[in-house]
mmCIF file of N, CA and C in Angstrom:
data_model
loop_
_atom_site.group_PDB
_atom_site.id
_atom_site.type_symbol
_atom_site.label_atom_id
_atom_site.label_comp_id
_atom_site.label_asym_id
_atom_site.label_seq_id
_atom_site.Cartn_x
_atom_site.Cartn_y
_atom_site.Cartn_z
ATOM 1 N N MET A 1 -19.181 1.526 -4.823
ATOM 2 C CA MET A 1 -18.886 1.914 -3.465
ATOM 3 C C MET A 1 -18.595 3.409 -3.450
ATOM 4 N N ILE A 2 -19.243 4.134 -2.597
ATOM 5 C CA ILE A 2 -19.020 5.565 -2.472
ATOM 6 C C ILE A 2 -18.277 5.817 -1.173
ATOM 7 N N MET A 3 -17.175 6.545 -1.267
ATOM 8 C CA MET A 3 -16.371 6.851 -0.093
ATOM 9 C C MET A 3 -16.402 8.349 0.149
ATOM 10 N N ALA A 4 -16.401 8.716 1.396
ATOM 11 C CA ALA A 4 -16.251 10.121 1.731
ATOM 12 C C ALA A 4 -14.808 10.499 1.436
ATOM 13 N N SER A 5 -14.585 11.765 1.178
ATOM 14 C CA SER A 5 -13.227 12.216 0.903
ATOM 15 C C SER A 5 -12.333 11.916 2.104
ATOM 16 N N ILE A 6 -11.186 11.305 1.827
ATOM 17 C CA ILE A 6 -10.269 10.967 2.899
ATOM 18 C C ILE A 6 -8.892 11.540 2.591
ATOM 19 N N SER A 7 -8.102 11.705 3.622
ATOM 20 C CA SER A 7 -6.800 12.334 3.466
ATOM 21 C C SER A 7 -5.780 11.368 2.864
ATOM 22 N N ARG A 8 -4.698 11.934 2.380
ATOM 23 C CA ARG A 8 -3.587 11.160 1.836
ATOM 24 C C ARG A 8 -3.068 10.168 2.886
ATOM 25 N N THR A 9 -2.975 10.598 4.127
ATOM 26 C CA THR A 9 -2.496 9.732 5.212
ATOM 27 C C THR A 9 -3.427 8.547 5.409
ATOM 28 N N GLU A 10 -4.730 8.809 5.380
ATOM 29 C CA GLU A 10 -5.701 7.725 5.536
ATOM 30 C C GLU A 10 -5.643 6.748 4.365
ATOM 31 N N VAL A 11 -5.492 7.275 3.140
ATOM 32 C CA VAL A 11 -5.377 6.423 1.970
ATOM 33 C C VAL A 11 -4.138 5.543 2.106
ATOM 34 N N LYS A 12 -3.025 6.149 2.519
ATOM 35 C CA LYS A 12 -1.784 5.376 2.681
ATOM 36 C C LYS A 12 -1.983 4.263 3.706
ATOM 37 N N GLN A 13 -2.610 4.576 4.819
ATOM 38 C CA GLN A 13 -2.834 3.568 5.857
ATOM 39 C C GLN A 13 -3.721 2.434 5.341
ATOM 40 N N LEU A 14 -4.763 2.758 4.605
ATOM 41 C CA LEU A 14 -5.654 1.730 4.068
ATOM 42 C C LEU A 14 -4.955 0.872 3.014
ATOM 43 N N LEU A 15 -4.162 1.504 2.156
ATOM 44 C CA LEU A 15 -3.417 0.741 1.167
ATOM 45 C C LEU A 15 -2.380 -0.167 1.828
ATOM 46 N N GLU A 16 -1.706 0.353 2.856
ATOM 47 C CA GLU A 16 -0.742 -0.474 3.593
ATOM 48 C C GLU A 16 -1.448 -1.677 4.218
ATOM 49 N N ARG A 17 -2.607 -1.457 4.788
ATOM 50 C CA ARG A 17 -3.369 -2.548 5.399
ATOM 51 C C ARG A 17 -3.779 -3.577 4.340
ATOM 52 N N LEU A 18 -4.152 -3.102 3.163
ATOM 53 C CA LEU A 18 -4.544 -3.990 2.082
ATOM 54 C C LEU A 18 -3.354 -4.797 1.562
ATOM 55 N N ILE A 19 -2.205 -4.168 1.438
ATOM 56 C CA ILE A 19 -1.026 -4.821 0.868
ATOM 57 C C ILE A 19 -0.270 -5.657 1.896
ATOM 58 N N PHE A 20 -0.011 -5.072 3.051
ATOM 59 C CA PHE A 20 0.879 -5.700 4.030
ATOM 60 C C PHE A 20 0.130 -6.376 5.178
ATOM 61 N N VAL A 21 -1.180 -6.346 5.142
ATOM 62 C CA VAL A 21 -2.081 -6.946 6.131
ATOM 63 C C VAL A 21 -1.764 -6.377 7.515
ATOM 64 N N ASP A 22 -1.179 -7.163 8.405
ATOM 65 C CA ASP A 22 -0.925 -6.697 9.769
ATOM 66 C C ASP A 22 0.500 -6.190 9.994
ATOM 67 N N ASP A 23 1.348 -6.266 8.967
ATOM 68 C CA ASP A 23 2.740 -5.820 9.103
ATOM 69 C C ASP A 23 2.889 -4.360 8.700
ATOM 70 N N ARG A 24 3.875 -3.723 9.294
ATOM 71 C CA ARG A 24 4.287 -2.417 8.785
ATOM 72 C C ARG A 24 5.150 -2.701 7.556
ATOM 73 N N PRO A 25 5.180 -1.808 6.572
ATOM 74 C CA PRO A 25 5.989 -2.057 5.377
ATOM 75 C C PRO A 25 7.452 -2.382 5.707
ATOM 76 N N GLN A 26 8.031 -1.661 6.651
ATOM 77 C CA GLN A 26 9.431 -1.906 6.998
ATOM 78 C C GLN A 26 9.616 -3.298 7.609
ATOM 79 N N ASP A 27 8.657 -3.750 8.402
ATOM 80 C CA ASP A 27 8.726 -5.106 8.965
ATOM 81 C C ASP A 27 8.676 -6.147 7.854
ATOM 82 N N TRP A 28 7.830 -5.902 6.859
ATOM 83 C CA TRP A 28 7.730 -6.811 5.724
ATOM 84 C C TRP A 28 9.058 -6.876 4.971
ATOM 85 N N VAL A 29 9.667 -5.709 4.744
ATOM 86 C CA VAL A 29 10.974 -5.671 4.070
ATOM 87 C C VAL A 29 11.992 -6.486 4.854
ATOM 88 N N GLU A 30 12.019 -6.305 6.166
ATOM 89 C CA GLU A 30 12.978 -7.042 6.999
ATOM 90 C C GLU A 30 12.718 -8.546 6.947
ATOM 91 N N ASP A 31 11.453 -8.955 6.929
ATOM 92 C CA ASP A 31 11.125 -10.376 6.811
ATOM 93 C C ASP A 31 11.625 -10.946 5.482
ATOM 94 N N VAL A 32 11.369 -10.212 4.397
ATOM 95 C CA VAL A 32 11.820 -10.662 3.082
ATOM 96 C C VAL A 32 13.343 -10.694 3.050
ATOM 97 N N TRP A 33 13.976 -9.677 3.601
ATOM 98 C CA TRP A 33 15.436 -9.595 3.628
ATOM 99 C C TRP A 33 16.016 -10.807 4.362
ATOM 100 N N GLY A 34 15.341 -11.218 5.437
ATOM 101 C CA GLY A 34 15.801 -12.378 6.191
ATOM 102 C C GLY A 34 15.757 -13.664 5.388
ATOM 103 N N MET A 35 14.834 -13.755 4.443
ATOM 104 C CA MET A 35 14.744 -14.942 3.591
ATOM 105 C C MET A 35 15.746 -14.886 2.442
ATOM 106 N N SER A 36 15.958 -13.678 1.907
ATOM 107 C CA SER A 36 16.858 -13.512 0.770
ATOM 108 C C SER A 36 17.284 -12.049 0.677
ATOM 109 N N PRO A 37 18.573 -11.759 0.892
ATOM 110 C CA PRO A 37 19.028 -10.367 0.774
ATOM 111 C C PRO A 37 18.720 -9.744 -0.594
ATOM 112 N N THR A 38 18.812 -10.530 -1.651
ATOM 113 C CA THR A 38 18.512 -9.997 -2.988
ATOM 114 C C THR A 38 17.046 -9.582 -3.085
ATOM 115 N N LEU A 39 16.158 -10.459 -2.627
ATOM 116 C CA LEU A 39 14.735 -10.111 -2.640
ATOM 117 C C LEU A 39 14.436 -8.999 -1.639
ATOM 118 N N GLY A 40 15.180 -8.951 -0.548
ATOM 119 C CA GLY A 40 15.004 -7.879 0.435
ATOM 120 C C GLY A 40 15.289 -6.514 -0.161
ATOM 121 N N GLU A 41 16.342 -6.438 -0.992
ATOM 122 C CA GLU A 41 16.648 -5.163 -1.663
ATOM 123 C C GLU A 41 15.507 -4.773 -2.591
ATOM 124 N N THR A 42 14.973 -5.753 -3.291
ATOM 125 C CA THR A 42 13.844 -5.486 -4.187
ATOM 126 C C THR A 42 12.623 -5.045 -3.388
ATOM 127 N N ALA A 43 12.361 -5.700 -2.257
ATOM 128 C CA ALA A 43 11.232 -5.324 -1.400
ATOM 129 C C ALA A 43 11.397 -3.897 -0.893
ATOM 130 N N ALA A 44 12.622 -3.527 -0.514
ATOM 131 C CA ALA A 44 12.878 -2.165 -0.030
ATOM 132 C C ALA A 44 12.611 -1.146 -1.136
ATOM 133 N N ARG A 45 13.039 -1.452 -2.359
ATOM 134 C CA ARG A 45 12.772 -0.541 -3.481
ATOM 135 C C ARG A 45 11.275 -0.444 -3.768
ATOM 136 N N LEU A 46 10.575 -1.563 -3.616
ATOM 137 C CA LEU A 46 9.126 -1.564 -3.831
ATOM 138 C C LEU A 46 8.423 -0.657 -2.817
ATOM 139 N N VAL A 47 8.822 -0.743 -1.565
ATOM 140 C CA VAL A 47 8.220 0.120 -0.540
ATOM 141 C C VAL A 47 8.575 1.582 -0.812
ATOM 142 N N ASP A 48 9.812 1.853 -1.253
ATOM 143 C CA ASP A 48 10.185 3.230 -1.613
ATOM 144 C C ASP A 48 9.323 3.739 -2.764
ATOM 145 N N ALA A 49 9.077 2.884 -3.756
ATOM 146 C CA ALA A 49 8.235 3.280 -4.896
ATOM 147 C C ALA A 49 6.797 3.518 -4.439
ATOM 148 N N PHE A 50 6.297 2.660 -3.546
ATOM 149 C CA PHE A 50 4.957 2.828 -2.986
ATOM 150 C C PHE A 50 4.843 4.199 -2.310
ATOM 151 N N ASP A 51 5.837 4.533 -1.484
ATOM 152 C CA ASP A 51 5.829 5.832 -0.796
ATOM 153 C C ASP A 51 5.873 6.992 -1.793
ATOM 154 N N ALA A 52 6.665 6.841 -2.859
ATOM 155 C CA ALA A 52 6.761 7.904 -3.867
ATOM 156 C C ALA A 52 5.433 8.096 -4.596
ATOM 157 N N VAL A 53 4.760 7.001 -4.914
ATOM 158 C CA VAL A 53 3.454 7.088 -5.584
ATOM 159 C C VAL A 53 2.458 7.806 -4.682
ATOM 160 N N ILE A 54 2.465 7.460 -3.405
ATOM 161 C CA ILE A 54 1.553 8.113 -2.458
ATOM 162 C C ILE A 54 1.813 9.618 -2.426
ATOM 163 N N GLU A 55 3.075 10.007 -2.457
ATOM 164 C CA GLU A 55 3.418 11.426 -2.376
ATOM 165 C C GLU A 55 3.129 12.201 -3.660
ATOM 166 N N CYS A 56 3.282 11.550 -4.820
ATOM 167 C CA CYS A 56 3.167 12.321 -6.061
ATOM 168 C C CYS A 56 1.767 12.300 -6.677
ATOM 169 N N CYS A 57 0.932 11.355 -6.293
ATOM 170 C CA CYS A 57 -0.423 11.294 -6.845
ATOM 171 C C CYS A 57 -1.349 12.261 -6.115
ATOM 172 N N SER A 58 -2.308 12.742 -6.838
ATOM 173 C CA SER A 58 -3.306 13.608 -6.211
ATOM 174 C C SER A 58 -4.169 12.769 -5.273
ATOM 175 N N GLU A 59 -4.765 13.416 -4.310
ATOM 176 C CA GLU A 59 -5.638 12.702 -3.381
ATOM 177 C C GLU A 59 -6.809 12.064 -4.118
ATOM 178 N N GLU A 60 -7.298 12.729 -5.157
ATOM 179 C CA GLU A 60 -8.408 12.175 -5.940
ATOM 180 C C GLU A 60 -7.995 10.864 -6.612
ATOM 181 N N LYS A 61 -6.815 10.842 -7.219
ATOM 182 C CA LYS A 61 -6.355 9.615 -7.876
ATOM 183 C C LYS A 61 -6.109 8.503 -6.854
ATOM 184 N N LEU A 62 -5.567 8.869 -5.703
ATOM 185 C CA LEU A 62 -5.337 7.872 -4.653
ATOM 186 C C LEU A 62 -6.664 7.285 -4.177
ATOM 187 N N GLU A 63 -7.656 8.135 -3.992
ATOM 188 C CA GLU A 63 -8.975 7.656 -3.569
ATOM 189 C C GLU A 63 -9.578 6.728 -4.620
ATOM 190 N N ASN A 64 -9.426 7.095 -5.904
ATOM 191 C CA ASN A 64 -9.943 6.250 -6.984
ATOM 192 C C ASN A 64 -9.243 4.892 -6.993
ATOM 193 N N LEU A 65 -7.924 4.888 -6.800
ATOM 194 C CA LEU A 65 -7.176 3.641 -6.747
ATOM 195 C C LEU A 65 -7.650 2.782 -5.578
ATOM 196 N N LEU A 66 -7.769 3.401 -4.426
ATOM 197 C CA LEU A 66 -8.214 2.686 -3.237
ATOM 198 C C LEU A 66 -9.611 2.107 -3.441
ATOM 199 N N GLN A 67 -10.497 2.917 -3.974
ATOM 200 C CA GLN A 67 -11.868 2.456 -4.223
ATOM 201 C C GLN A 67 -11.868 1.278 -5.191
ATOM 202 N N SER A 68 -11.069 1.352 -6.237
ATOM 203 C CA SER A 68 -10.996 0.275 -7.222
ATOM 204 C C SER A 68 -10.454 -1.011 -6.595
ATOM 205 N N LEU A 69 -9.389 -0.903 -5.796
ATOM 206 C CA LEU A 69 -8.804 -2.089 -5.170
ATOM 207 C C LEU A 69 -9.759 -2.729 -4.174
ATOM 208 N N TYR A 70 -10.409 -1.919 -3.364
ATOM 209 C CA TYR A 70 -11.353 -2.474 -2.397
ATOM 210 C C TYR A 70 -12.581 -3.051 -3.086
ATOM 211 N N SER A 71 -13.011 -2.408 -4.173
ATOM 212 C CA SER A 71 -14.152 -2.927 -4.929
ATOM 213 C C SER A 71 -13.818 -4.289 -5.511
ATOM 214 N N ASP A 72 -12.622 -4.421 -6.107
ATOM 215 C CA ASP A 72 -12.175 -5.707 -6.648
ATOM 216 C C ASP A 72 -12.111 -6.756 -5.552
ATOM 217 N N ARG A 73 -11.631 -6.370 -4.397
ATOM 218 C CA ARG A 73 -11.498 -7.311 -3.288
ATOM 219 C C ARG A 73 -12.882 -7.770 -2.807
ATOM 220 N N LEU A 74 -13.822 -6.845 -2.736
ATOM 221 C CA LEU A 74 -15.169 -7.198 -2.298
ATOM 222 C C LEU A 74 -15.862 -8.083 -3.329
ATOM 223 N N ASP A 75 -15.495 -7.897 -4.604
ATOM 224 C CA ASP A 75 -16.079 -8.708 -5.664
ATOM 225 C C ASP A 75 -15.399 -10.070 -5.768
ATOM 226 N N GLY A 76 -14.350 -10.292 -4.962
ATOM 227 C CA GLY A 76 -13.662 -11.585 -4.958
ATOM 228 C C GLY A 76 -12.551 -11.725 -5.971
ATOM 229 N N ASP A 77 -12.143 -10.620 -6.595
ATOM 230 C CA ASP A 77 -11.098 -10.684 -7.614
ATOM 231 C C ASP A 77 -9.699 -10.724 -7.008
ATOM 232 N N ILE A 78 -9.551 -10.326 -5.749
ATOM 233 C CA ILE A 78 -8.212 -10.304 -5.138
ATOM 234 C C ILE A 78 -8.151 -11.391 -4.091
#
């Protein structure tokens, strides 16, 4: 799959859509928190780590990650 160069913001939005489907990450954290405060704290840390990865990775690496995840999904691996 060949993708045109996309911005960090676009990569983040696509990854969020892939991971959280129709929810915003914060909504997902709140849903998990409602089921279990302990798991909710873990979910919040996971979203914080996701945001940190988006900020610290180069756009090229983010695009490669996105391409790999979508390729796996199209191949039926996810």
